[in-house]
Every structure is written in C-alpha cells, then in structure tokens.
XYZ file of C-alpha atoms in Angstrom:
731
model
C 40.826 -13.708 -33.798
C 37.494 -11.990 -32.844
C 35.722 -10.103 -35.599
C 35.770 -6.382 -35.492
C 32.299 -5.148 -34.306
C 32.360 -2.312 -36.390
C 32.881 -4.449 -39.467
C 30.494 -7.054 -38.321
C 27.835 -4.559 -37.858
C 28.083 -1.312 -40.015
C 27.170 1.886 -38.416
C 24.316 2.542 -40.695
C 22.373 -0.578 -39.637
C 20.926 0.643 -36.379
C 20.020 3.824 -38.182
C 18.320 1.787 -41.094
C 16.574 -0.375 -38.499
C 15.039 2.785 -36.713
C 13.980 4.171 -40.054
C 12.242 0.768 -40.960
C 10.607 0.751 -37.587
C 9.106 4.146 -38.369
C 8.403 4.037 -41.997
C 7.871 0.192 -42.468
C 4.267 -0.135 -40.813
C 3.310 3.052 -42.636
C 4.572 1.706 -46.046
C 2.566 -1.536 -45.333
C -0.592 0.775 -44.364
C -0.171 2.504 -47.828
C -0.040 -0.853 -49.597
C -3.116 -1.943 -47.609
C -5.092 0.949 -48.971
C -3.851 0.383 -52.522
C -4.904 -3.219 -52.382
C -8.305 -2.220 -50.926
C -8.640 0.348 -53.738
C -7.817 -2.144 -56.309
C -10.372 -4.709 -54.848
C -13.017 -2.155 -55.069
C -12.003 -0.971 -58.619
C -10.573 -4.024 -60.332
C -9.032 -3.571 -63.611
C -11.712 -3.644 -66.366
C -11.729 -3.460 -70.194
C -12.520 0.150 -69.726
C -8.937 0.864 -69.003
C -8.240 0.230 -72.765
C -11.038 2.447 -73.769
C -10.336 6.280 -72.731
C -13.754 7.836 -72.183
C -13.150 11.548 -72.864
C -15.513 14.109 -71.601
C -17.526 16.144 -74.035
C -15.400 19.015 -75.246
C -12.044 17.301 -74.449
C -9.397 16.836 -77.150
C -8.599 13.110 -77.752
C -4.942 12.211 -77.341
C -5.090 9.035 -79.818
C -7.343 7.534 -82.472
C -10.233 5.209 -81.176
C -11.023 2.574 -83.498
C -14.149 0.364 -82.879
C -12.728 -3.330 -82.312
C -16.078 -4.682 -83.373
C -19.378 -3.747 -84.418
C -21.693 -2.425 -81.588
C -24.862 -0.272 -81.152
C -25.068 3.042 -79.189
C -28.262 2.628 -77.053
C -30.248 5.693 -76.244
C -30.405 6.657 -72.582
C -33.602 6.252 -70.708
C -34.114 9.918 -70.495
C -33.776 10.151 -74.349
C -36.164 7.239 -74.918
C -38.689 8.869 -72.566
C -38.368 12.138 -74.355
C -38.841 10.584 -77.738
C -41.872 8.396 -76.354
C -43.376 11.746 -75.251
C -42.893 13.359 -78.499
C -44.426 10.411 -80.622
C -47.260 10.180 -78.113
C -48.224 13.909 -78.657
C -47.924 13.167 -82.582
C -50.384 10.283 -82.254
C -53.757 10.975 -83.515
C -56.485 11.134 -80.937
C -59.391 8.994 -81.613
C -63.182 10.128 -81.130
C -66.220 7.725 -81.525
C -69.715 8.911 -82.206
C -72.129 7.209 -79.737
C -75.732 7.625 -81.135
C -77.069 5.813 -77.779
C -76.187 9.096 -76.051
C -78.687 11.081 -78.275
C -81.344 8.446 -77.500
C -80.768 8.883 -73.973
C -81.035 12.605 -74.064
C -84.267 12.358 -75.985
C -85.675 9.805 -73.598
C -84.886 11.840 -70.585
C -86.576 14.965 -72.240
C -89.556 12.908 -73.026
C -89.962 11.614 -69.340
C -89.506 15.124 -68.223
C -92.168 16.419 -70.560
C -94.646 13.657 -69.225
C -93.956 14.451 -65.635
C -94.623 18.299 -66.242
C -97.821 17.554 -68.085
C -98.960 15.478 -65.366
C -98.335 17.679 -62.516
C -99.750 20.598 -64.475
C -103.135 18.749 -65.091
C -103.788 18.734 -61.285
C -106.575 21.184 -60.279
C -106.254 23.811 -58.903
C -102.714 24.378 -60.521
C -99.965 24.270 -58.124
C -96.315 25.208 -59.108
C -94.899 23.256 -56.194
C -96.406 20.049 -57.745
C -94.139 20.890 -60.825
C -91.055 21.261 -58.645
C -91.548 18.093 -56.895
C -92.043 16.235 -60.231
C -88.833 17.912 -61.680
C -86.568 16.449 -59.009
C -86.453 12.922 -59.878
C -85.367 13.963 -63.354
C -82.398 15.952 -62.008
C -83.981 19.364 -62.634
C -84.101 21.812 -59.585
C -86.904 24.357 -60.458
C -87.071 27.698 -58.906
C -90.601 29.083 -57.940
C -90.461 31.522 -60.912
C -89.589 28.767 -63.074
C -92.285 26.253 -62.001
C -94.677 28.973 -62.429
C -93.447 29.891 -66.016
C -93.955 25.926 -66.790
C -97.602 26.202 -65.597
C -98.617 27.727 -68.913
C -99.185 24.757 -71.341
C -98.375 26.914 -74.350
C -95.027 28.105 -73.041
C -94.308 24.754 -71.702
C -94.872 23.047 -75.049
C -92.851 25.655 -76.984
C -89.939 25.261 -74.503
C -89.752 21.525 -74.536
C -90.244 21.381 -78.448
C -87.469 23.782 -78.859
C -85.088 21.733 -76.645
C -86.073 18.616 -78.811
C -85.361 20.461 -81.864
C -81.915 21.468 -80.650
C -81.148 17.913 -79.695
C -82.403 16.587 -82.929
C -80.662 19.187 -85.166
C -77.140 19.310 -83.457
C -76.729 16.531 -80.662
C -77.848 13.774 -83.165
C -75.096 14.878 -85.498
C -72.326 14.676 -82.790
C -71.331 17.211 -79.838
C -68.369 16.598 -77.569
C -68.262 17.544 -73.985
C -66.689 20.661 -72.822
C -62.803 20.576 -72.527
C -62.550 17.176 -74.297
C -60.993 18.811 -77.440
C -59.547 22.172 -75.811
C -56.055 20.981 -75.737
C -55.890 19.332 -79.151
C -54.547 20.928 -82.432
C -54.678 19.494 -86.004
C -56.739 16.575 -87.037
C -58.533 13.711 -84.909
C -59.743 10.556 -86.021
C -63.619 10.352 -85.794
C -65.323 6.817 -85.978
C -69.047 6.691 -86.895
C -69.942 3.152 -86.976
C -67.430 1.218 -89.189
C -66.427 4.325 -90.871
C -63.471 6.338 -89.753
C -62.113 9.634 -91.097
C -59.876 12.430 -90.121
C -61.407 15.656 -89.414
C -60.050 18.990 -88.121
C -60.528 19.026 -84.355
C -62.003 22.646 -84.792
C -64.854 21.144 -86.919
C -66.112 19.024 -83.837
C -69.046 20.843 -82.125
C -68.365 21.374 -78.538
C -71.203 21.843 -75.968
C -70.328 25.474 -75.519
C -70.961 26.141 -79.300
C -74.041 24.065 -78.951
C -75.370 26.400 -76.267
C -74.492 29.404 -78.337
C -76.325 28.016 -81.439
C -79.302 27.177 -79.091
C -79.634 30.723 -78.232
C -80.690 31.407 -81.564
C -83.747 29.113 -81.366
C -84.770 30.608 -77.903
C -88.573 30.278 -77.969
C -89.121 33.184 -75.423
C -86.168 35.627 -75.768
C -87.930 38.291 -74.062
C -88.433 36.321 -70.918
C -85.285 36.078 -68.534
C -86.967 33.131 -66.694
C -87.768 31.375 -69.906
C -84.317 31.887 -71.197
C -82.720 30.486 -67.843
C -84.982 27.582 -67.963
C -84.451 26.818 -71.658
C -80.576 26.627 -71.043
C -81.104 24.729 -67.873
C -83.001 21.908 -69.719
C -80.498 21.706 -72.475
C -77.727 21.363 -69.959
C -79.708 18.720 -67.748
C -80.327 16.333 -70.349
C -77.368 16.788 -72.739
C -75.165 13.767 -73.239
C -72.087 14.095 -75.449
C -72.315 12.145 -78.640
C -68.807 12.248 -79.539
C -66.528 10.969 -76.765
C -62.883 10.350 -76.516
C -61.960 6.672 -77.213
C -59.016 6.366 -74.751
C -58.404 2.700 -75.466
C -57.949 3.238 -79.106
C -55.964 6.369 -78.478
C -53.661 4.818 -76.127
C -53.109 1.876 -78.509
C -52.014 4.012 -81.181
C -49.636 5.795 -78.919
C -48.144 2.663 -77.795
C -47.698 1.392 -81.304
C -45.665 4.591 -82.081
C -43.630 4.240 -78.898
C -42.699 0.601 -80.017
C -41.667 1.939 -83.354
C -39.201 4.143 -81.747
C -35.631 2.694 -82.212
C -33.669 1.948 -78.976
C -30.337 2.683 -80.508
C -29.296 6.153 -81.904
C -25.990 4.937 -83.663
C -24.679 1.714 -85.191
C -20.744 1.606 -85.219
C -19.079 -0.820 -87.575
C -16.072 -2.803 -86.789
C -12.925 -0.829 -87.756
C -14.801 2.309 -87.785
C -13.197 5.504 -86.313
C -14.912 6.598 -83.413
C -12.659 9.740 -82.629
C -9.323 10.743 -84.112
C -6.245 12.052 -82.453
C -6.433 15.815 -81.540
C -10.125 15.909 -82.239
C -12.630 17.627 -79.934
C -14.928 14.996 -78.504
C -18.641 15.721 -79.124
C -21.716 14.367 -77.680
C -21.850 11.561 -80.330
C -18.402 10.426 -79.790
C -18.718 10.603 -76.051
C -21.859 8.464 -76.383
C -19.970 6.007 -78.649
C -17.173 5.661 -76.258
C -19.411 4.941 -73.450
C -21.187 2.346 -75.478
C -18.068 0.736 -76.459
C -16.939 0.567 -72.708
C -20.192 -1.022 -71.954
C -19.900 -3.487 -74.894
C -16.505 -4.610 -73.677
C -17.797 -5.213 -70.187
C -20.753 -7.307 -71.406
C -18.615 -9.295 -73.648
C -16.323 -10.100 -70.733
C -13.487 -8.373 -72.556
C -9.892 -9.179 -71.548
C -9.669 -10.493 -68.146
C -7.340 -8.751 -65.599
C -4.094 -10.362 -65.704
C -1.344 -10.640 -63.055
C 0.854 -8.076 -64.666
C -1.951 -5.599 -65.180
C -3.376 -6.279 -61.523
C 0.153 -5.429 -60.191
C 0.392 -2.351 -62.376
C -2.959 -1.031 -61.032
C -2.010 -1.692 -57.430
C 1.282 0.004 -57.893
C -0.569 2.883 -59.514
C -2.873 3.336 -56.531
C 0.041 2.876 -54.217
C 2.033 5.666 -55.714
C -0.922 7.879 -55.074
C -1.452 6.927 -51.557
C 2.323 7.032 -50.960
C 2.183 10.745 -52.109
C -0.238 11.236 -49.456
C 1.828 9.747 -46.758
C 4.836 11.879 -47.990
C 2.681 15.024 -47.748
C 1.805 14.288 -44.277
C 5.297 13.580 -43.276
C 6.470 16.755 -44.706
C 3.703 19.130 -43.656
C 2.574 17.488 -40.299
C 5.370 15.389 -38.828
C 3.537 14.864 -35.589
C 0.635 13.344 -37.439
C 3.020 10.976 -39.395
C 4.902 9.845 -36.151
C 1.431 9.134 -34.291
C 0.240 5.801 -35.578
C -3.241 6.188 -34.457
C -3.622 9.339 -36.290
C -2.516 7.629 -39.473
C -4.900 4.767 -38.851
C -7.702 7.309 -38.440
C -6.739 9.063 -41.877
C -6.327 5.633 -43.732
C -9.886 4.532 -42.416
C -11.296 7.813 -43.718
C -9.460 7.313 -47.101
C -10.991 3.724 -47.162
C -14.638 4.944 -46.599
C -14.322 7.436 -49.246
C -12.955 4.743 -51.697
C -15.778 2.458 -50.457
C -18.333 5.198 -51.093
C -16.820 5.853 -54.577
C -16.996 2.134 -55.458
C -20.961 2.115 -54.642
C -21.332 5.361 -56.698
C -19.475 3.565 -59.589
C -22.298 1.170 -60.062
C -24.997 3.894 -60.318
C -26.335 4.479 -63.783
C -26.090 7.248 -64.819
C -22.958 7.867 -62.928
C -23.399 10.466 -60.094
C -19.706 11.532 -59.084
C -21.394 14.336 -57.013
C -22.154 11.512 -54.455
C -18.604 10.456 -53.768
C -18.103 11.128 -50.031
C -15.025 13.177 -50.275
C -16.625 15.815 -47.864
C -16.685 13.141 -45.083
C -12.870 12.982 -44.875
C -12.411 16.704 -45.418
C -14.757 17.587 -42.459
C -13.282 15.066 -39.993
C -9.562 15.947 -40.906
C -10.267 19.749 -40.539
C -11.986 19.184 -37.130
C -9.302 17.059 -35.832
C -6.293 18.737 -37.301
C -6.314 21.705 -39.221
C -7.609 23.075 -42.744
C -4.233 23.016 -44.573
C -3.650 19.465 -44.132
C -7.219 18.690 -44.905
C -6.813 20.507 -48.245
C -3.824 18.332 -49.027
C -5.485 15.135 -48.077
C -8.541 16.086 -50.026
C -6.798 16.805 -53.117
C -4.916 13.529 -53.050
C -7.874 11.350 -52.371
C -9.882 13.102 -55.119
C -7.017 12.246 -57.446
C -7.062 8.658 -56.334
C -10.781 8.389 -57.057
C -10.652 10.327 -60.303
C -8.011 7.941 -61.631
C -10.173 4.980 -61.279
C -11.536 3.488 -64.494
C -15.313 4.209 -63.940
C -14.526 8.012 -63.333
C -12.072 8.385 -66.010
C -13.247 11.015 -68.477
C -15.818 12.209 -66.158
C -16.183 15.471 -64.080
C -15.464 13.398 -60.781
C -12.072 15.080 -60.169
C -13.483 18.676 -60.629
C -16.696 18.282 -58.649
C -15.151 16.585 -55.624
C -12.058 18.716 -55.597
C -14.429 21.876 -55.344
C -16.739 20.354 -52.900
C -14.042 18.783 -50.678
C -11.866 21.811 -50.639
C -14.854 24.081 -49.750
C -15.829 21.646 -46.808
C -12.177 21.567 -45.528
C -11.980 25.329 -45.617
C -15.473 25.776 -43.933
C -14.493 23.809 -40.812
C -13.041 25.927 -38.194
C -12.716 25.355 -34.362
C -15.720 23.474 -33.560
C -17.530 24.964 -30.636
C -21.263 25.018 -31.568
C -23.550 22.402 -32.912
C -25.070 24.970 -35.201
C -21.617 25.351 -37.016
C -22.692 22.100 -38.952
C -25.144 24.288 -40.721
C -22.551 26.504 -42.097
C -20.504 23.769 -43.464
C -23.702 22.264 -45.157
C -24.454 25.520 -46.630
C -20.945 26.257 -47.869
C -20.397 22.766 -49.201
C -23.785 22.607 -50.928
C -23.064 25.971 -52.706
C -19.760 24.592 -53.687
C -21.524 21.561 -55.470
C -24.149 24.083 -56.870
C -21.266 26.201 -58.251
C -19.468 23.198 -59.854
C -22.841 21.949 -61.486
C -23.545 25.393 -62.860
C -19.894 25.699 -64.350
C -19.974 22.144 -65.788
C -23.666 22.565 -67.107
C -22.908 25.941 -68.820
C -19.728 24.517 -70.401
C -21.491 21.423 -71.755
C -24.623 23.098 -72.624
C -26.762 21.035 -70.306
C -30.380 21.785 -69.501
C -31.404 23.495 -66.286
C -33.041 20.378 -65.115
C -29.743 18.413 -65.380
C -27.930 21.113 -63.524
C -30.465 21.186 -60.703
C -30.319 17.453 -60.407
C -26.440 17.377 -60.173
C -26.608 20.315 -57.560
C -29.138 18.419 -55.586
C -27.159 15.196 -55.546
C -24.131 17.331 -54.435
C -26.212 18.765 -51.413
C -27.477 15.278 -50.531
C -23.889 14.189 -50.513
C -22.885 17.201 -48.397
C -25.769 16.296 -45.774
C -25.158 12.647 -45.519
C -21.343 13.242 -45.130
C -21.518 16.076 -42.504
C -23.939 13.962 -40.445
C -21.619 10.969 -40.712
C -18.632 13.149 -39.943
C -20.257 14.159 -36.767
C -20.802 10.655 -35.688
C -17.341 9.600 -36.427
C -15.616 12.624 -34.846
C -16.031 11.387 -31.260
C -14.887 7.991 -32.009
C -11.836 9.447 -33.823
C -11.114 11.788 -30.908
C -11.115 8.972 -28.366
C -8.871 6.566 -30.455
C -6.375 9.366 -31.505
C -6.427 11.288 -27.983
C -7.006 14.500 -30.079
C -9.633 16.701 -28.487
C -11.785 19.270 -30.612
C -13.360 22.330 -28.948
C -16.491 20.332 -28.510
C -14.769 17.814 -26.265
C -13.210 20.730 -24.221
C -16.645 22.311 -23.994
C -17.896 18.922 -22.426
C -15.092 18.894 -19.903
C -15.523 22.637 -19.190
C -18.936 21.850 -17.580
C -18.506 22.547 -13.868
C -21.171 20.049 -13.196
C -18.978 17.070 -14.146
C -18.261 14.769 -11.321
C -14.786 15.624 -10.809
C -15.488 19.465 -10.809
C -18.323 18.635 -8.186
C -15.702 16.774 -5.870
C -13.350 19.657 -6.209
C -16.001 22.190 -5.260
C -17.268 20.286 -2.379
C -14.269 18.591 -0.844
C -11.643 21.496 -1.705
C -13.803 24.612 -2.120
C -10.835 26.896 -1.863
C -8.960 25.160 -4.566
C -12.074 25.336 -6.643
C -12.403 29.034 -6.258
C -8.647 29.446 -6.847
C -9.008 27.325 -10.201
C -11.864 29.580 -11.310
C -9.667 32.687 -10.795
C -6.751 31.065 -12.541
C -9.168 30.199 -15.605
C -10.179 33.847 -15.806
C -6.557 34.862 -15.981
C -5.607 32.175 -18.297
C -8.683 33.072 -20.694
C -7.466 36.730 -20.816
C -3.747 35.792 -21.265
C -4.569 33.194 -23.798
C -6.873 35.347 -25.785
C -4.293 38.113 -25.879
C -1.504 36.166 -27.470
C -3.738 34.035 -29.998
C -3.583 30.806 -28.041
C -6.298 28.626 -27.357
C -8.251 30.343 -24.730
C -10.904 27.598 -24.371
C -8.139 24.988 -23.650
C -6.391 27.126 -21.295
C -9.639 27.826 -19.364
C -10.663 24.158 -19.052
C -7.126 23.275 -18.315
C -7.038 25.615 -15.427
C -10.206 24.135 -14.054
C -8.499 20.806 -13.515
C -4.848 21.722 -12.840
C -5.156 21.182 -9.188
C -7.612 18.422 -8.936
C -4.755 16.415 -7.114
C -5.417 18.569 -4.041
C -8.694 16.841 -3.372
C -6.725 13.847 -1.758
C -5.458 15.990 1.137
C -7.401 19.352 0.673
C -6.641 20.435 4.230
C -2.932 20.654 3.725
C -3.221 23.514 1.224
C -3.577 26.994 2.456
C -6.642 28.061 0.355
C -8.776 25.249 1.956
C -7.498 25.810 5.574
C -9.602 27.498 8.467
C -8.059 30.274 10.388
C -5.301 29.293 12.961
C -5.436 25.742 11.985
C -2.670 24.593 9.902
C -1.947 20.633 9.892
C 1.623 21.343 8.537
C 2.626 22.734 11.797
C 2.676 19.181 13.302
C 4.843 17.994 10.356
C 8.479 18.236 9.334
C 9.339 20.278 6.187
C 10.196 17.323 4.246
C 6.846 15.523 4.915
C 4.962 18.814 4.147
C 7.087 19.354 0.921
C 6.055 15.569 0.072
C 2.338 16.243 0.522
C 2.435 19.375 -1.616
C 4.642 17.738 -4.172
C 2.184 14.811 -4.292
C -0.801 16.595 -5.629
C 0.711 16.548 -9.057
C 0.676 12.438 -9.189
C -2.550 12.517 -7.145
C -3.936 14.703 -10.022
C -2.874 12.195 -12.702
C -4.625 9.424 -10.661
C -7.744 11.295 -10.670
C -7.294 12.150 -14.269
C -7.156 8.479 -14.990
C -10.001 7.504 -12.877
C -12.486 10.101 -14.520
C -11.071 9.638 -18.118
C -9.565 13.129 -18.335
C -8.260 13.898 -21.875
C -4.787 13.746 -22.633
C -4.484 17.524 -23.409
C -6.043 18.389 -20.132
C -3.498 16.071 -18.025
C -0.739 18.273 -19.320
C -1.935 21.154 -17.114
C -1.772 18.950 -14.005
C 1.893 18.016 -14.641
C 3.136 21.260 -16.216
C 1.410 24.092 -14.105
C 4.374 23.896 -11.675
C 7.000 22.705 -13.934
C 10.256 21.719 -12.057
C 10.024 24.621 -9.787
C 11.199 24.468 -6.073
C 8.655 24.128 -3.159
C 10.558 27.198 -1.841
C 8.637 27.913 1.576
C 9.405 24.316 2.890
C 12.816 24.070 1.473
C 13.708 27.444 3.124
C 12.156 26.136 6.418
C 14.110 22.796 6.246
C 17.298 24.940 5.576
C 16.605 27.168 8.634
C 16.305 24.146 10.857
C 19.997 23.264 10.227
C 19.323 19.745 9.104
C 20.889 18.219 5.906
C 18.698 19.047 2.944
C 18.423 17.384 -0.420
C 16.984 19.981 -2.780
C 15.637 17.235 -5.143
C 12.923 16.369 -2.562
C 11.747 19.865 -2.782
C 11.134 20.043 -6.491
C 7.799 19.381 -8.423
C 8.145 16.455 -10.877
C 7.396 18.461 -13.890
C 7.788 18.557 -16.912
C 8.141 22.289 -17.700
C 5.396 23.783 -19.833
C 5.557 22.689 -23.486
C 2.582 24.611 -24.885
C 1.525 28.444 -24.627
C -1.532 27.396 -22.902
C 0.002 25.330 -20.053
C 2.670 28.168 -19.654
C 0.048 30.796 -19.272
C -1.672 28.735 -16.572
C 1.585 28.350 -14.857
C 1.974 32.119 -14.743
C -1.575 32.739 -13.650
C -1.135 30.287 -10.896
C 2.093 31.877 -9.543
C 0.674 35.479 -10.008
C -2.780 34.835 -8.267
C -1.205 32.989 -5.211
C 1.270 36.188 -4.849
C -1.405 38.770 -5.429
C -3.853 37.051 -2.926
C -1.651 37.570 0.044
C -1.098 41.379 -0.605
C -2.582 43.554 2.203
C -3.266 46.390 -0.247
C -3.434 45.165 -3.957
C -3.061 48.438 -5.559
C -2.320 48.543 -9.296
C 1.396 49.463 -8.939
C 1.930 46.634 -6.355
C -0.178 44.168 -8.719
C 2.055 45.073 -11.633
C 5.265 44.688 -9.550
C 4.160 41.201 -8.391
C 3.316 40.093 -12.037
C 6.702 41.236 -13.341
C 8.337 39.474 -10.387
C 6.708 36.162 -11.054
C 7.272 36.173 -14.751
C 10.863 37.223 -14.379
C 11.355 34.506 -11.792
C 9.866 31.815 -13.956
C 12.107 32.861 -16.819
C 15.329 32.812 -14.692
C 14.444 29.431 -13.545
C 14.145 28.302 -17.107
C 10.570 27.210 -16.700
C 9.585 28.781 -19.934
C 12.331 27.561 -21.998
C 10.182 24.823 -24.003
C 7.066 26.991 -24.180
C 6.476 28.584 -27.694
C 6.238 32.083 -26.117
C 8.039 35.147 -27.326
C 9.071 38.223 -24.996
C 6.404 40.432 -26.819
C 3.727 37.688 -25.970
C 4.894 37.562 -22.363
C 4.454 41.473 -22.213
C 0.912 40.985 -23.509
C 0.168 38.270 -20.831
C 1.193 40.503 -18.264
C -0.896 43.281 -19.378
C -3.865 41.145 -19.506
C -3.333 39.634 -15.916
C -2.828 43.218 -14.715
C -6.138 44.304 -16.206
C -8.024 41.129 -14.789
C -6.590 41.409 -11.329
C -6.940 45.036 -10.895
C -10.647 44.597 -11.647
C -10.874 41.852 -8.948
C -9.133 43.467 -6.312
C -10.452 46.905 -6.765
C -10.889 49.364 -3.737
C -14.292 49.155 -1.901
C -16.521 51.967 -0.423
C -17.516 51.850 3.252
C -21.194 52.664 3.100
C -23.079 54.245 6.143
C -24.731 51.684 8.595
C -27.979 50.529 7.075
C -31.264 50.956 8.737
C -32.334 48.278 11.201
C -28.971 48.066 13.131
C -26.810 46.489 10.376
C -23.237 47.658 10.979
C -21.072 48.921 8.351
C -18.696 46.167 8.765
C -21.320 43.856 7.063
C -22.713 46.622 4.878
C -19.504 47.075 2.765
C -19.616 46.489 -0.887
C-alpha cells in the first residue's frame, strides 16, 4: 500500500524549508560576524577583572590574587620629573679667567688710544680707527672727548676700578638668574656653597653701581662713553654650569619612583557597593595588565564558545531589528552583506584602537557605519544599527568600564541624524561639524564629571574630530561601491544621471529630438507634481528624462519626431504599428542595460505606460473589421509601484493630450488633466501606487499651474522695421 503523501511530508515542511532559505544564510552571516568579533577580541584574563570607571559603584568585591605594583602613567611621570627638575638647585661657577680677559681687553684698548692720541697733529679719526679692532665704535664726539689725555686716563682708570671692585668678585650676565628663586649653588674653585639667588650681582646692577663712580658726571658724552666701555669689555665671571645643573636634575628624576601603589596579595582593591575612585581605578587597570603579562588563564573552549555566543546574540538583535523595521532591507541579501561589511569594518577599527595606550575610544569608527547607512537607507535604521554596534563594541573586554559606549553612541547617533538626502558635496562639511561637536560635547561631559583637566578634554575632543574626519572621508569612498553592489542609488547618483550631456541623453537629443523635448516637459511636470506631494522630485525628474529612451531605435515612428505630412505608419497595418509603439519599452530596457542605467531609473521605462492600451491603433484595427486580439495592443507593464513613476505616467498622458489642443486655455487644460487622471484610475493603473486622492488633487493642481505657464496666450506684435512680418515677430 502506497504511503499517504500528506503523512510522508507534513504540511509544515515546505513552509519550514522556505523559512530556512530566507533566514538560514542570514543566521550564518551573523555567526560569521560573531566569530570575526571573537577573533579580533579573543577572551582575555581581563574578563575576570571588571575595570570600573571612576565614579562607578562596584558590584562585587575585587581582591588582589597576587602582589603587584601600580605603575604611574607616562603623563604622571613626566609631570613629576618636571616638578623635581624645578626643585633641583641651579649650579653657578665662578670663572676668574673672565675677569682677566676683561682687564686684558681694557689694557689693550688703553694702549691703542694712547698711541693714536700721540700722533701729531691730534686727529680724532685716528682714535676711531684704533678703537674698531677692539670692538668699540666711537662717535666723533666720543673720539674728540678721548683726545684729552686727562679725561682719557680718568675714564679708563674708573672702568678698571669698576672691574677690580665688582667683576673680580663675581657678576652674572643679564637674564641668567631672572627666572630663578630661592638659593643656588655657587662654586668658587673647590669650595661650593648655597647662596640666595638675589645675592648674585647682575650686570644691570653692576651698571647701576658704576654710575656712582662716574668720573665726569657733568658730561653727557663722557657718561655714554664710560658705560660703553664697561659694556664692551665686560665678561660675566659667574656663569651657569649647565652640565652640573642637568646632572643634578637627572639624579632627582631617577629618584622618582615609577610605581605609585603596591598592592599585596589578598588585599581588597574595591568593595561591593563602594564608589570607585581614581586609586581604585588605577589598581584595577594595573591588575588587568599584570594578569595579561603573566599569561593568565588561557582561553578555554567553553569560554570561547560563550564569548562567540555573547557576540552572536548582539548581532542577532541587529538582524531582528532590520527584519522588523526594514523588511525590504532584510530580504535583500546584498544589502545585508553591505551592513555586515560595515559592522566588520567598525569592529576591525575598534580592535586596532584597543591596542593603543592610553586607550582612545573616541577613535572607534562607528561614524563610518552611521554615515553610510543613513546615506543609503534612512536615518531611523541608521540610529538602530549604530546603537547595536556601539553596544557590541562597548561589551568587548578592552572597553569594559570605559566611556566607549557613551562616546560612540553620541558621536554615531549625531552622525546618523546629520546625514539627509545627499545632493551636494559640501554637505559632508555639515556632517563633519555636527559629528565633531558631538564628540566635543561628550568629551566635555565626561571631563567635567571626572574632574579632568582642560588639556585632557581638548585631546579627547581632538581625537573625536579626527575620527569624524577620517570616517566621513572613508564613507564617501565606500558609498559609490555600496550603491553599485546593492543597486540603491543616492541623490548624488541621480544628479550624475541627470546630466543631459551623458551619452544616452546625447543620443536621445540628436536621434529623437522631439522625444527629447517631450521628456524635458515631462520632467518639469514630474518635478512639480512630486514636490507637491512630498515625493522624491529629483528621482521623478531624472526618471522622466529616460522614460522614453527606447524610442531612439525607431524615432521616426513616433509623432513628436515626425515631419509634417510624413507618417511611416500610413504604410503599415495597425498591428505592426502597435508592435512598434509597444516595443519602445523593451527597447528602452536594452538601452538601459547597454549604458548601465541604475535600476531605480529603469522602473520609469517599464511603468510609465503601465499596462494601458495602445488605443489609437486598437481602434483603427477594430474599424478595419479584422479580428483583433486586444492583448497585442497593450503595453507590457508593470503598472506604477512608486509615487514617482505614477506621477511620470500621469505627466506623460497629460502632456500628450494638452499638446494637441488647438486652444489650450486654462479651463480646457484643467478638463484634460481631470480626464487623464480619471481614466488612469478607472483603468486600475494607479492601484499599486502609494498615492491618496488628496495627493492626486495636488498633482493635478501642480500640472495645471505648469501647463498654463507653458501654453500661455501670446501677443501679436506689429511688424518690425526692416520688413520683418508679424508672423515671425510674434512672442
């Protein structure tokens, strides 16, 4: 007895098979993402040590499993080194040889002046020439002053006295001790003693004291020359010993301990329900590092499976969210691959950031995924994807207890919301500014909450701005590839195809100029109608440009391209003529394939006539008395499925009808519009289009406005001078 087919194959099996074919590959894609995440963030001993952020409340006691040290950060060591360096004593050294040099220079100058003054007759120019080799530039009045032997002797003797009295004891150069406070170490030969820095005589003080010994205070020239000689021949006899000073500073730096805490085995680091302070946070970080350095507990199979399952659950939530909120995205495999690729890029970027020290969660490229998803799809699903990806990253071991979740949620969400319809290149500046401000706001909030310095806040905001810049630039590079792969076109793509200089448009304008002009009119009507109902007016305009490109193949068989009194259909039967007219739709698809027309624009080629009848030739065939198959006089369709293609269908019918009116007055234009729209409704051509009756009224009003402006009444001007007739002078 043959088995019952229903018993052998339960009814639910086919349904189960269909579900698996739909969901199975997507589940495997989620598993792949989870495995990738685990491979980039393998389980580490840090999973056993919760690293709480400062200000958080610990959930459990954390006890040190072994003794370890808490090292100071590089910034802390640098700060302490600077502090001890400032505390180190500055060493000055007395240099008697500098005094001898000053005396020798003064003696040589005196000898040169005496020799020049002994020449007869006396000549002040000789004194000027003799002074130059000694580094002294004498003015004529000064050289004349030195011609007097008495004044010259008194002047040089006083300078010698100043040097002997003060320079020999020790004078520092100007500015050498201006920034110093307290005591310095002064070495005189083998003797070294601490002296107040204020007790060191500076060159400025030397000049002030020298004024009291001025040999000729009544002479301005003598006073200037006196100070000039002191300045020219002075050499500081107390100098900064940079080598000794730096050696002392280095000794103090080496004495700074590199660790700030020592934790004993069994010591409580933080207790349950206690607020985590800076010291506790540093100890937890140090314990995490110590566990990693020791090799810790190696990842085991069970824990690896748990980590992958953990990541899989989060990725699965992402898939469920897409399935619930954007079913079309979920059913489109290529779209899911692009989303998975973006998530993988973010996870890879986060893995690279996790190896940075100090950790910089502001550099995780969540913004990249947010911008691309918003540009390709919409802001709502981008926000959802950004939130779930941020949770996935924030849950990984290196980022637990950090501000990665908050920072990237703020930055990614603002990036997703800032990206609207992409129609201009400069819009990327808006995205960059908005996202940069979001990272700045997050950095300020965290900085104020954790009592961070202004420098730390600025650095955090700077890293966020750098991430925004890099992510947005990379997103702009990825967008064209994602559009091509998914078949989803952004407004930038539509703008490119809206260029009338593209090859297909050039062919249409040259080979079917009437159709080209007709398409421009349809585009104007479609823009007005689409704008009025909130549809994508840009898509409607570009779609209208290409809706009739199939007419290029046999342009002369369409009335808008025909010469007067020359209609090739007169030599054909109605069935052949209908076939030619009907074929401009499949011919249009061939041209679209040849020139790589985007999928969204191809819909205008197939849907602008829907499944309407080729009424003229159908009526002609019926009037001939022959047997007629109505199916041969119907466009292949399908009927319009979007608001934009529906508007173009209505614009196409209305424009063709109004064009043949002898007197296109506003009442007659309105009557034609009403008739065409009512006819399309009665034929069921708009049943799949998402248009309401109220929106149709808006479309009709917009059509009426545009057509009345195009077909306005014209004025007959009187004949122009020069014999031009009024027939050609009309407006």
